[in-house]
Structure formats: C-alpha cells, structure tokens
Short mmCIF file of C-alpha atoms in Angstrom, two decimals:
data_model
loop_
_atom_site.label_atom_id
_atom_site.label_comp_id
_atom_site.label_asym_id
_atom_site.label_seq_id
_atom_site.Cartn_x
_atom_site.Cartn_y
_atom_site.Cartn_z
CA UNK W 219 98.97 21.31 135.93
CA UNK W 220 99.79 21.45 132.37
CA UNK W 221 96.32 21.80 131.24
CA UNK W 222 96.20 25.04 133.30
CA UNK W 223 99.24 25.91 132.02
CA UNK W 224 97.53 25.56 128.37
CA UNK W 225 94.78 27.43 129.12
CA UNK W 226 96.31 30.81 130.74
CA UNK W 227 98.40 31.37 127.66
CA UNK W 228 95.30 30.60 125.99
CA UNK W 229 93.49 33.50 127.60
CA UNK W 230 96.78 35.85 127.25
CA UNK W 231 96.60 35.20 123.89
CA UNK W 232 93.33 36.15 123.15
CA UNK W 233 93.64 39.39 125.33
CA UNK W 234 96.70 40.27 122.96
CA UNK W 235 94.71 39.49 120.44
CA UNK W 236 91.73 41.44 121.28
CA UNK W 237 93.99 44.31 122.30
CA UNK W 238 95.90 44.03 118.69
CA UNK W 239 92.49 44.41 116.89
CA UNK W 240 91.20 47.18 119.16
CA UNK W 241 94.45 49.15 118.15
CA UNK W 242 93.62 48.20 114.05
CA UNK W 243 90.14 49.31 114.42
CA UNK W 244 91.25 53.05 116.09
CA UNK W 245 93.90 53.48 113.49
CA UNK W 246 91.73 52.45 110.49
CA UNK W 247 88.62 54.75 111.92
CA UNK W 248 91.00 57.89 111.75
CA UNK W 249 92.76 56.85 109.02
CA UNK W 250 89.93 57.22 106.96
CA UNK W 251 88.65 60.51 108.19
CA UNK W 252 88.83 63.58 106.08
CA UNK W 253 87.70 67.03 106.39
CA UNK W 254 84.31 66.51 104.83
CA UNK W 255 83.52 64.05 107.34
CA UNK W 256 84.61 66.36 109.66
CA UNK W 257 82.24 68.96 108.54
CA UNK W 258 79.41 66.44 108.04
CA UNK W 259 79.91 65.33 111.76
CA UNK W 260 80.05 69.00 113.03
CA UNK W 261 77.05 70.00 111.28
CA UNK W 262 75.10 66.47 112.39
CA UNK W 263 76.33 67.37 116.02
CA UNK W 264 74.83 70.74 116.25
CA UNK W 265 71.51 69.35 114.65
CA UNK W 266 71.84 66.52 117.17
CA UNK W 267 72.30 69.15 120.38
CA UNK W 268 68.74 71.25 118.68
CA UNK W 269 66.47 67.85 118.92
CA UNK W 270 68.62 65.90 121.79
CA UNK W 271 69.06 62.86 119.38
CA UNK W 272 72.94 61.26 118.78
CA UNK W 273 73.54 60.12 115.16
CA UNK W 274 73.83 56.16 115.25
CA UNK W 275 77.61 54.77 115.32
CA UNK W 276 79.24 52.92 112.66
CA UNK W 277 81.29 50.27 113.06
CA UNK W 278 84.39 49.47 110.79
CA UNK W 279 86.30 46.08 110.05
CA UNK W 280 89.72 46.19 109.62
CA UNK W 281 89.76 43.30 107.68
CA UNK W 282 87.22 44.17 104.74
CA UNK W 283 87.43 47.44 102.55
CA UNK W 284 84.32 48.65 100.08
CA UNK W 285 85.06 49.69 96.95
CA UNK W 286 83.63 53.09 96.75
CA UNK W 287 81.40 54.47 94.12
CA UNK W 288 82.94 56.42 91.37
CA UNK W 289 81.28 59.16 89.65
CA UNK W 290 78.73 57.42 87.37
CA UNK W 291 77.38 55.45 90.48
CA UNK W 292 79.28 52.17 89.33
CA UNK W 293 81.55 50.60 92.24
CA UNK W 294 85.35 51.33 90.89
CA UNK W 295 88.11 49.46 91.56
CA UNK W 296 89.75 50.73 94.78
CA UNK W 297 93.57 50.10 95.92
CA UNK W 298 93.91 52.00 99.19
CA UNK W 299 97.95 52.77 100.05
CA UNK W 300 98.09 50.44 102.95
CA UNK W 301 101.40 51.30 104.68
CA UNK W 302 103.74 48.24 105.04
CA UNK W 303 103.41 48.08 109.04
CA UNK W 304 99.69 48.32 109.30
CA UNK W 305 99.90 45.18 106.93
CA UNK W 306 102.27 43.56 109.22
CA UNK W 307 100.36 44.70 112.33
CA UNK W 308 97.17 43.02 110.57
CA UNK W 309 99.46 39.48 109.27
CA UNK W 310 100.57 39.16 112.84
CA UNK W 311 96.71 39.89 114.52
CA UNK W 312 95.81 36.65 111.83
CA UNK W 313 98.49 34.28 112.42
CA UNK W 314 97.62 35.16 116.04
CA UNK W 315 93.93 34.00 115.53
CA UNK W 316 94.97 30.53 113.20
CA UNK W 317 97.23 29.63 116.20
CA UNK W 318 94.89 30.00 118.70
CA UNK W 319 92.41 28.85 116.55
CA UNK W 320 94.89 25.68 116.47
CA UNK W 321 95.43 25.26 119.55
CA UNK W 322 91.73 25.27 120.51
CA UNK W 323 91.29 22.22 118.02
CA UNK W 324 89.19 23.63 115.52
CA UNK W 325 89.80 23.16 111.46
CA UNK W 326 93.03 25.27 111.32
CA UNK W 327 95.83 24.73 109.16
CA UNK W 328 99.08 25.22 110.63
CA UNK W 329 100.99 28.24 110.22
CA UNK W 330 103.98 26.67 108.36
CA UNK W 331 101.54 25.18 105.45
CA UNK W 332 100.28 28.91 104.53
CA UNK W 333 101.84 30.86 101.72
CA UNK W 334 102.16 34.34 100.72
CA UNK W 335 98.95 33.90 98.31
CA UNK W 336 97.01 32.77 101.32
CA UNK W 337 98.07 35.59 103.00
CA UNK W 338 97.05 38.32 100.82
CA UNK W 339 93.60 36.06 100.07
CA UNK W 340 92.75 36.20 103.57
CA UNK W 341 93.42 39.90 104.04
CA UNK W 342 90.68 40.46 101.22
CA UNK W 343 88.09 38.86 103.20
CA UNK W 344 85.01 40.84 105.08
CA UNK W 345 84.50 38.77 108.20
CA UNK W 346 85.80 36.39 110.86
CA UNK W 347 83.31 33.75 109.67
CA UNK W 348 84.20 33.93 105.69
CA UNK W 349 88.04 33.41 107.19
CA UNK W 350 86.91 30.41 109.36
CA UNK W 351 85.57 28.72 105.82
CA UNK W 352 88.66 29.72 104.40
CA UNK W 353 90.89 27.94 107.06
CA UNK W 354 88.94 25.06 106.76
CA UNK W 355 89.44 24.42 103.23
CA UNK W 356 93.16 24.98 103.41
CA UNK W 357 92.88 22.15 106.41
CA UNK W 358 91.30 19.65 104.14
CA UNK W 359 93.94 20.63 101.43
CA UNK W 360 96.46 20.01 104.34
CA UNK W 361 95.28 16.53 105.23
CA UNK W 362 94.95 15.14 101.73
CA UNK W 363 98.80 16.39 101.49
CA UNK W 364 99.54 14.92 104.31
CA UNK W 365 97.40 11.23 103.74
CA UNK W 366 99.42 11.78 100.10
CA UNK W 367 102.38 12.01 101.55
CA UNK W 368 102.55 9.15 104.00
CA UNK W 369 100.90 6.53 100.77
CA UNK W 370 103.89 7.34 99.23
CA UNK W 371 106.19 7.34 101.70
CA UNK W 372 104.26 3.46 102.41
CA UNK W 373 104.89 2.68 99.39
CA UNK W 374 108.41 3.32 98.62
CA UNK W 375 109.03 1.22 102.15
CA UNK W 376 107.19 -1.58 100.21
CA UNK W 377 108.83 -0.94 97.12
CA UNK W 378 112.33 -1.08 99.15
CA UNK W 379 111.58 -4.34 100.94
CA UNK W 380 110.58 -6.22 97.39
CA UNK W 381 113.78 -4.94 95.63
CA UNK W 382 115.61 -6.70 98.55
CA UNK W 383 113.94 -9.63 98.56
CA UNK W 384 114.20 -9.86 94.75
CA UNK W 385 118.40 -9.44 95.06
CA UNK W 386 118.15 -12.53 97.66
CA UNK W 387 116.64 -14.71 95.09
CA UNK W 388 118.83 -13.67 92.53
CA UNK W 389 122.07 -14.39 94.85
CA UNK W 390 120.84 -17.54 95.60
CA UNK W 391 119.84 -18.42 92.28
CA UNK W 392 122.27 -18.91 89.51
CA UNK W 393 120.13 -19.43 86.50
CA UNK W 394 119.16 -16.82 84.10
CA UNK W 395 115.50 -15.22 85.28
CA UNK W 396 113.12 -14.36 81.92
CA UNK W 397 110.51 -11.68 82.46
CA UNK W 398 109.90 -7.89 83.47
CA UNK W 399 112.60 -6.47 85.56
CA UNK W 400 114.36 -9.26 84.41
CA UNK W 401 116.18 -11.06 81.25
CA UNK W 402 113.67 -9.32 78.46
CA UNK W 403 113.69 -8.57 74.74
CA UNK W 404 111.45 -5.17 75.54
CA UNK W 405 113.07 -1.93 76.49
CA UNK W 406 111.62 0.02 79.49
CA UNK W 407 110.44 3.11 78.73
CA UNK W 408 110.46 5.73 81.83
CA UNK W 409 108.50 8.96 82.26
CA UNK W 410 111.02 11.03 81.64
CA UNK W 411 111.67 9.61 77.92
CA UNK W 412 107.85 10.20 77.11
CA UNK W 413 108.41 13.91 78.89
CA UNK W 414 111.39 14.49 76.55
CA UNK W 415 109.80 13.04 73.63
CA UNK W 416 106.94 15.46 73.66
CA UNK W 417 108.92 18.18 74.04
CA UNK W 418 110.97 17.38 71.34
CA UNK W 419 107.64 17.42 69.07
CA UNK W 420 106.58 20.86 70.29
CA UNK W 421 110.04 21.81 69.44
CA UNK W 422 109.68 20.49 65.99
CA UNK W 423 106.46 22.00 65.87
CA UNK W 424 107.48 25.51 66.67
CA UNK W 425 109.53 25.22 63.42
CA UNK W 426 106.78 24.41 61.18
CA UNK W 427 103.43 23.82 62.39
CA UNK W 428 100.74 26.61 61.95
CA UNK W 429 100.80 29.25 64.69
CA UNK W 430 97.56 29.30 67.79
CA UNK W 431 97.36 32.29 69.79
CA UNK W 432 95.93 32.51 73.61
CA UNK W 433 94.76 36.03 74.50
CA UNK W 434 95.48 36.62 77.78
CA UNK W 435 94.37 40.19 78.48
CA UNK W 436 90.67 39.62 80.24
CA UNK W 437 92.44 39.16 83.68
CA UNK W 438 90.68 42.71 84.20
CA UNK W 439 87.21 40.80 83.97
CA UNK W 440 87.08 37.88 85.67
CA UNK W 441 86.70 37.39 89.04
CA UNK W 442 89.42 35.16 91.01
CA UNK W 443 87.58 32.30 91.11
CA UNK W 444 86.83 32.55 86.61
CA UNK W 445 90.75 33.78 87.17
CA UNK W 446 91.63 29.99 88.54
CA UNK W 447 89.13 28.47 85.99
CA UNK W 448 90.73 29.93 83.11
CA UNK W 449 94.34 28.98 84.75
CA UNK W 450 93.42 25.24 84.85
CA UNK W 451 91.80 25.33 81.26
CA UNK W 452 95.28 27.07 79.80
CA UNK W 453 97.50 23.87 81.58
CA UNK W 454 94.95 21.68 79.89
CA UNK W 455 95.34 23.23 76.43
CA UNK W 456 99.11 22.81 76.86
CA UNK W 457 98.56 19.76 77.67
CA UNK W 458 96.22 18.53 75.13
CA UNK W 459 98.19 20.01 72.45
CA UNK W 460 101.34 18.72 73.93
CA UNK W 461 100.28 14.81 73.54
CA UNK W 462 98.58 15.39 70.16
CA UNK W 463 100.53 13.79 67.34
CA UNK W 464 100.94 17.09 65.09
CA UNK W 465 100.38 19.92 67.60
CA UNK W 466 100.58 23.79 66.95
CA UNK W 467 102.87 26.43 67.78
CA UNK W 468 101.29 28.05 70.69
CA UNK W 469 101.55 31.28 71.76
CA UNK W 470 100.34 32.84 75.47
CA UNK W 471 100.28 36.60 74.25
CA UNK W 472 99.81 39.54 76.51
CA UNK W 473 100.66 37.80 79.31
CA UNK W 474 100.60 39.97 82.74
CA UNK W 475 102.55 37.73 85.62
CA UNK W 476 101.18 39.63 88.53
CA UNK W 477 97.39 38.86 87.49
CA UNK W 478 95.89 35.72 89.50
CA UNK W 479 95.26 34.01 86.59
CA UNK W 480 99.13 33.96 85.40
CA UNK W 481 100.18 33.27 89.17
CA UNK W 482 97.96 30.32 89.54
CA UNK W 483 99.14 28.75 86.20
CA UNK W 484 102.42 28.93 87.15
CA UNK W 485 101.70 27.14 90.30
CA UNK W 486 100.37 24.65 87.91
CA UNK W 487 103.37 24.66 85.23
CA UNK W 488 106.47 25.96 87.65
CA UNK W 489 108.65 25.88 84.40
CA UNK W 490 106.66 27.88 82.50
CA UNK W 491 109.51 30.48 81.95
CA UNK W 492 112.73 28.47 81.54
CA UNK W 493 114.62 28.82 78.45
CA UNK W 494 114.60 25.24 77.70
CA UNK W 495 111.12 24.67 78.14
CA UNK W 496 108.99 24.76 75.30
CA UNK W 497 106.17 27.22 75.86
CA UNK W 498 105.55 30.65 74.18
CA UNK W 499 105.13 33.04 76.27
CA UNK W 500 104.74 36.90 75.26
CA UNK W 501 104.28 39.90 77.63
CA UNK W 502 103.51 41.84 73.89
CA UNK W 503 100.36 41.93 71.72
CA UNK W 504 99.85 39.27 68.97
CA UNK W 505 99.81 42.15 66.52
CA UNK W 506 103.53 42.98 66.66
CA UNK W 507 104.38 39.35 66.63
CA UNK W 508 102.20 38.17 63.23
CA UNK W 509 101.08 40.36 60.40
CA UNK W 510 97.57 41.53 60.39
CA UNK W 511 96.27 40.42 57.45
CA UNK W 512 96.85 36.56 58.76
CA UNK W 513 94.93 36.82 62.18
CA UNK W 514 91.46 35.77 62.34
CA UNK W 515 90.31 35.93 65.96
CA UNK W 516 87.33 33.40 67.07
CA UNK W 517 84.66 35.21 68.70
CA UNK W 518 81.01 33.58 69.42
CA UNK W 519 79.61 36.86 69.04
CA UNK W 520 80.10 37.39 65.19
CA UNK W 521 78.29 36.18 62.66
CA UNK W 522 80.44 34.77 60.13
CA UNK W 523 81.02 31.19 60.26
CA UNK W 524 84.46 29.43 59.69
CA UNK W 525 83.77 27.02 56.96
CA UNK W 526 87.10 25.81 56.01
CA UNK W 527 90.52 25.62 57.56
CA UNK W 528 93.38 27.71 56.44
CA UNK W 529 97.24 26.55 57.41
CA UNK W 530 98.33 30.20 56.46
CA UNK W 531 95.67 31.88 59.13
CA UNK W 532 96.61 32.42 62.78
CA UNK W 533 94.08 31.94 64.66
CA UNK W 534 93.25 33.80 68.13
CA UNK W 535 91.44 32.46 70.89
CA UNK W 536 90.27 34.53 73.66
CA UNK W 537 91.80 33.17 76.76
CA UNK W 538 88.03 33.95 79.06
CA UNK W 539 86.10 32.37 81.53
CA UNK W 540 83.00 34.20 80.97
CA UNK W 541 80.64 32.93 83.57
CA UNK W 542 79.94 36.28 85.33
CA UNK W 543 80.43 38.94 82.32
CA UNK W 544 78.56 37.77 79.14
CA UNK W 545 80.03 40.99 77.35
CA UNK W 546 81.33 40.84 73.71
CA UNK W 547 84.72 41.90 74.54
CA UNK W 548 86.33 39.72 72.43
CA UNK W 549 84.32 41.38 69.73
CA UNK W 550 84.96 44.97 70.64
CA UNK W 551 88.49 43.80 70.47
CA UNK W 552 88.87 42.30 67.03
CA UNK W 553 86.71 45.79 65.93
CA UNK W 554 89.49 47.85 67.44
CA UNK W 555 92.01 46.30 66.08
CA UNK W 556 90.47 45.96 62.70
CA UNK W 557 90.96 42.01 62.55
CA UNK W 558 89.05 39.32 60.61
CA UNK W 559 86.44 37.13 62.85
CA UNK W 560 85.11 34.30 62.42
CA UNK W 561 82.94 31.89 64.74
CA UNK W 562 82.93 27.88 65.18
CA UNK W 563 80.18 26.62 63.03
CA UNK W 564 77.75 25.33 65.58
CA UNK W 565 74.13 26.07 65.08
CA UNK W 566 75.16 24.09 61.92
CA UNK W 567 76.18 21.19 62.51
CA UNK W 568 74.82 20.61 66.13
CA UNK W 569 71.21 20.92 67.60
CA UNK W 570 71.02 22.41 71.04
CA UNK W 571 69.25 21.33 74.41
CA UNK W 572 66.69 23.40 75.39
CA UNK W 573 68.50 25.52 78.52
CA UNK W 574 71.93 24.67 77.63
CA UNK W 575 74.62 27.17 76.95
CA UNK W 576 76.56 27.23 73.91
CA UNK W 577 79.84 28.15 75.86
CA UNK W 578 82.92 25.73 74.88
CA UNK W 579 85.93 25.84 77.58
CA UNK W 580 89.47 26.82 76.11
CA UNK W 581 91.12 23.74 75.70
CA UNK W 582 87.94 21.98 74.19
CA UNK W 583 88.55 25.21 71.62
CA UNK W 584 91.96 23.65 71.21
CA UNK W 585 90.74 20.10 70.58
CA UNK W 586 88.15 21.21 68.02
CA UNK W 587 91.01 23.24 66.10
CA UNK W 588 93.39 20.57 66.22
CA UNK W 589 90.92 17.93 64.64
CA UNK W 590 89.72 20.08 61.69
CA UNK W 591 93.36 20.89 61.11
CA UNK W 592 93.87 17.14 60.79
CA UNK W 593 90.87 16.29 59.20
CA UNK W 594 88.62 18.77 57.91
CA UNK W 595 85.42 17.11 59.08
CA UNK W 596 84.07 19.35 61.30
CA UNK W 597 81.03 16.30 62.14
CA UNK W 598 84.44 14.61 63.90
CA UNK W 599 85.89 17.77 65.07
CA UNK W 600 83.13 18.61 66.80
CA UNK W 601 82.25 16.07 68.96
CA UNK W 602 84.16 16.96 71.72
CA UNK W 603 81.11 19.63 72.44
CA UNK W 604 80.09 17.63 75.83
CA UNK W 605 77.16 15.40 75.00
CA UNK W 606 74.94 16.85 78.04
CA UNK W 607 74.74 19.92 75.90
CA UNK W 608 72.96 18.30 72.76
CA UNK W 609 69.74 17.08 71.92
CA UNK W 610 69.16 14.05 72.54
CA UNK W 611 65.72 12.85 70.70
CA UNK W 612 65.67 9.17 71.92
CA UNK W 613 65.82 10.39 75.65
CA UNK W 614 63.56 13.33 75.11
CA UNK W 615 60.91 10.23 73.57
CA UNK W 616 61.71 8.29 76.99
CA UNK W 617 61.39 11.23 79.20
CA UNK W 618 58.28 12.15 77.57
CA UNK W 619 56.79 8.08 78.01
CA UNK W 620 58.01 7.98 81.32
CA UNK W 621 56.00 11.27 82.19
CA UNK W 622 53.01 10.01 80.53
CA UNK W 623 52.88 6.72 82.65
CA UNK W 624 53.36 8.88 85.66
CA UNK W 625 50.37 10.96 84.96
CA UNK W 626 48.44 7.42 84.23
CA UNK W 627 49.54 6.33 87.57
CA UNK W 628 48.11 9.31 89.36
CA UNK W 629 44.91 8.64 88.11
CA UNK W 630 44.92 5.31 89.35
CA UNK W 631 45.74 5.92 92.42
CA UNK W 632 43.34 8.85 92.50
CA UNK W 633 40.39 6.36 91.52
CA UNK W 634 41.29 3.55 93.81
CA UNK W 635 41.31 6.35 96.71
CA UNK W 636 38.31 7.29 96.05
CA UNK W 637 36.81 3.99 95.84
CA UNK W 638 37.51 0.94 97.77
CA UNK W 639 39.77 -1.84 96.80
CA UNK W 640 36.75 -4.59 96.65
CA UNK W 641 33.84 -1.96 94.79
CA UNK W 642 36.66 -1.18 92.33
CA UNK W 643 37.30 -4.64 91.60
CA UNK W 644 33.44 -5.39 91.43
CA UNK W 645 32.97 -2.44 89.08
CA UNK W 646 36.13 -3.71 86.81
CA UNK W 647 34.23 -7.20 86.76
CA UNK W 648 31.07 -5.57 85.99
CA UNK W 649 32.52 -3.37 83.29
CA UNK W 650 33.67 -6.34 81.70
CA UNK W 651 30.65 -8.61 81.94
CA UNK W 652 28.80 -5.65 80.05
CA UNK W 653 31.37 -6.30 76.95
CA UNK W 654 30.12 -9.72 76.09
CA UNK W 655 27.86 -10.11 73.46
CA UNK W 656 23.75 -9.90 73.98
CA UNK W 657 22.22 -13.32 73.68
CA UNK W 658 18.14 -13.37 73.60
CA UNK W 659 17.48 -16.93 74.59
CA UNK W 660 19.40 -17.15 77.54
CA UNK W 661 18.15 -13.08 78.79
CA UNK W 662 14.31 -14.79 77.97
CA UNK W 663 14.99 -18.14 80.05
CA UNK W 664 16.86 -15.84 83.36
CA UNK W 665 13.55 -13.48 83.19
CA UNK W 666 10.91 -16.21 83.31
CA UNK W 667 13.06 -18.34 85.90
CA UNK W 668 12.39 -14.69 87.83
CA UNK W 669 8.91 -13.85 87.34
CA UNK W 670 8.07 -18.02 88.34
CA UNK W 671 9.88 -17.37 91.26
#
C-alpha cells in the first residue's frame, strides 16, 4: 500500500514537472522573439508555401543560453535581464527534479545541503545530463561531510569515555600522577596560541617588513574553474607567508567581491574582512596605495631579469591562473601603467625538461620571494620550482639504457621466432666452436680417420 502510495506522487510529480518545463520553454521561445525574426519567418513562410517545403523547427533549452556573436564575429559576453519570477519559476522546476531525482534513489544530494552558489552554477548549465554530473559530485561532497562528521562525532564519544575513566583513577588514587595530562614541567601549547602567535607576526610585519602586492584584476579572464585555482593558490600564499619566520606585508589589491574567484576564497578564509584579522585587502589599485617609482611588477613575459633583491622595491605579482589564456596581460599592464618589470631568473639558473612549462603557481611565487629576501641565493630560492619540471640527466641516461635493452630484447625475441628453440641453440654452439683456435695436427688425423673409413 505504501509503495503505491510512493509511486503515484511519484508520477504527479513528474507530470508537474513536465508541465512546469513545458510552460519555461513557451515563455523563453517568445521571449526571445523580435521583429526581425518575425520578418525572417514571414518571408521563409511565403518561400515555404511557393515550393511546399516547412523550414525545420528549433528547439530551445531553458536551462542553457549562447552567448551571441558580437560584431567582429568573437562570442561576447552576454547577461540577458532574466526577470526575478522566471528565475524562481526555473529554481522551483530544479529542486523539483533533485527531489524526485532523490526519491528515485539516484546520486542526488538533498535539497537542504545546496547553497545559493550551487544554485546559480546549476542554472548556467546546457543540459539535463551535465546537471546529473553536477548532482553527483555535490553527493560525494555530501557523504564525505557526512562520514566526517560522524568520525568526529566517534571520536569525541571516545574522547568523553577516557576523560571519565581517567577522573576514576585519579579519585581512587591519592598519589601524585607524573606525565602528559598530568603532573609535568612542559606547558601545553593549544592551537589557538600558535593561531594568535602568527598573527601577531603578520601584525609586526605590517609595521616593518617590505610590502608584496597580489593583483587581483584577471577575474575577467579566467574561466571558473582557473577562477577556483587561483582562489586556492591565494589561501596558500597567505598561508605560506603566514608561518614563515619574517613574512611580508601583503596586500590583495583590486579586489572585486562579486567575482568567483573572491567568493570562493572567502569560502576558504570566512574572516577575510574582519577588522581584527590581519589581511590586506584593497578594492583600489596598487598605484594609489605605493609610489610609482617603487613598484616593479613580475611578469614572465619581459625580458629583464631580476638579479638582486631590493627591500625598498614593491613587488607585484599577478594574481593568474593562466591555463586557458597564454596572453601577456600582465605585460600590457605594467606598459600602461608605465611600471618597471622584471622576470624571475630562470633560464639561468635552471635547465628545463623537454615539454615542460615554465609556469610557477602563485604561492610557489611567494616562496621563491621570501627565500631570496632571506638569503639572496637564488640556487636555494629556487628550488621550490617542482622537480618534475627539470632536467634530470641521470634519469634521462637510465631512460635512454632501459630503451636500448628493450630494443635488444626485440631482436631476440624476433630471432628465436624465427628459428626454433633447439636450431638456435645448435647454431649458438656452432658459432662458438668456430672461435677456437685452428690446430693442423688434429684437422690432419680427423680427415684421414675419414677417408680410411
């Protein structure tokens, strides 16, 4: 009874649903109708009525929009004004289709696990299928949340039942116990004292450590999965600079908050923007915040090296995951605003693998900086360039042995196919024989023994 229960809502469901996106696809067909169109259709109708033949339909999704061409052929960014209750109409046709998608048992999040981000991600996509593989990653984000959860929540059960047993051996004995998380001569250091004692050196540092910029203007082009990439690599710069021992001042400048990659850092840093937290953060443009004539901005696409060091420089890095676009915009930049540039010695002190890329990830920029600031030695400073992108001569020599023997093997194998196993022995053994030296008597005594018999 139940289970047919289950299954008529099921099918009401999916005829409300059906009937929801048949509504969405009328409105966005005439939506999008102008009066070219309309003259284009009239004047394909009344060729169509002359040879008999109906001009083939076009369907629309209500889900995916093209950007159109502009005028120089190029596809241009395009923001149609979506009215707030076709949005709602289409939010409530999808969390229609990830219950019932639920319900059916298929790899469906639940509805209280998405966010608004999710939302507005899966509104962007072109087809039922590419939101299917969406829904199933945010279900394997769900579970791992969900397995993290109940560890923890194992563990502080564990956790609770050893404190009490530790406080019943204590009661019951009266002697003084020696030892961690007991009678001890060390002082426990938490989290929260190594948390406050950073901060307290980036404080120090914004006082009078040299200055590192982050440009954050190339939101415009990446694409949102180089937007996320460059998110994760500006928490790890924080972060490596944060736990050096003499870190810089750093500064985020021309910082956008509605651009993905902003949004997704702050999911990674939530107090980004608190007044007590100490991070830099500038919605202007390094140039009104330091003097011109002390910004060098590192660009690979220059040509002058930087040889030494300078503590009165500040230094701009280019805050770019450029795995799509392979433009010199950082370049173009530095032109336009008539800065000094200056590029990471590389080709100098490092030899290349053949068909590896010279590209260094921001906060691996941050760790090479910080080391030549220390030290000077850019041999040290540089080797946190990841080793897979290097030369390597003694594995080139073993690559190139190894490929040798294989080609040695082939022939083998070749020859023994060719012959069988017991002539190519016979033939080896004959070969050999043939090495020995020539000795007359004995080749005089074998030819009479012959010709006697």
């Amino acid at each position: 009874m139940l289970q047919s229960i289950i299954s008529a809502v099921g099918k009401i469901r999916v005829l409300e649903l059906h009937k929801a996106t048949k509504q969405l696809f009328y409105i966005r067909r005439f939506a999008t109708v102008n009066t070219s169109s309309i003259e284009n259709h009239s004047s394909v109708k009344d060729a169509s009525d002359h040879t008999n033949v109906r001009p083939p339909r076009k369907t629309v999704n209500p889900f995916s929009i093209k950007d159109p061409p502009s005028a120089d052929g190029n596809a241009a960014p395009y923001n149609p004004a979506i009215s707030s209750e076709e949005k709602e109409r289409r939010l409530k046709v999808l969390r229609l289709e990830v219950d019932i998608a639920n319900q059916e048992g298929r790899r469906v999040p639940s509805l209280n696990f998405f966010q608004k981000y999710h939302w507005e991600h899966v509104l962007t996509l072109p087809s039922k299928s590419a939101r299917m593989k969406y829904y199933g990653f945010l279900w394997q984000v769900e579970i791992k949340k969900q397995a993290k959860l109940r560890r923890k929540e194992e563990k502080a059960a564990d956790c609770q039942e050893r404190l009490e047993k530790l406080r019943e051996e204590r009661e019951q004995n009266g002697h003084i116990i020696y030892g961690l998380g007991h009678v001890s001569m060390f002082l426990r250091i938490y989290d929260s004292t190594i948390n406050h004692w950073m901060n307290h050196r980036l404080i120090r540092a914004m006082q009078y450590s040299p200055k590192m910029v982050l440009d954050c203007s190339y939101d415009q082009y990446m694409t949102q999965r180089e937007a996320e990439n460059a998110a994760k690599q500006l928490m790890l710069c924080f972060a490596e600079n944060r736990s050096h021992d003499d870190p810089f001042d750093l500064h985020y400048c021309n910082v956008n908050l509605d651009t993905p990659c902003m949004q997704s850092l702050q999911r990674y840093i939530p107090t980004m923007l608190n007044m007590d937290f100490p991070m830099n953060v500038h919605q202007k443009c390094f140039t009104e915040l330091f003097p011109k004539d002390k910004i060098v901005y590192l660009t690979p696409h220059c040509r002058t090296d930087l040889v030494e060091y300078n503590h009165d420089d500040v230094y701009i890095v280019g805050a770019m995951v450029d795995t799509v676009n392979n433009e010199p915009l950082s370049l173009a930049k530095a032109k336009k605003l008539g800065l000094r540039m200056a590029r990471l010695p590389l080709d100098r002190y490092l030899q290349w693998g053949a068909g590896s890329g010279k590209s260094l990830t921001l906060n691996q920029m941050i760790k090479i900086m910080l080391d030549v600031r220390k030290t000077g030695d850019w041999r040290k400073a540089l080797s946190h360039v990841p080793r897979r992108k290097l030369y390597d001569q003694q594995n080139e020599c073993t690559r190139g042995r190894n490929d040798l023997q294989k080609g040695a093997n082939r022939v083998n194998v070749k020859i023994g196919s060719i012959m069988e196993v017991e002539d190519f022995t016979e033939e080896v053994s004959r070969l050999r024989s043939q090495r020995k030296k020539f000795n007359v008597s004995s080749w005089g005594a074998k030819k009479k023994g012959q010709q006697g018999s």
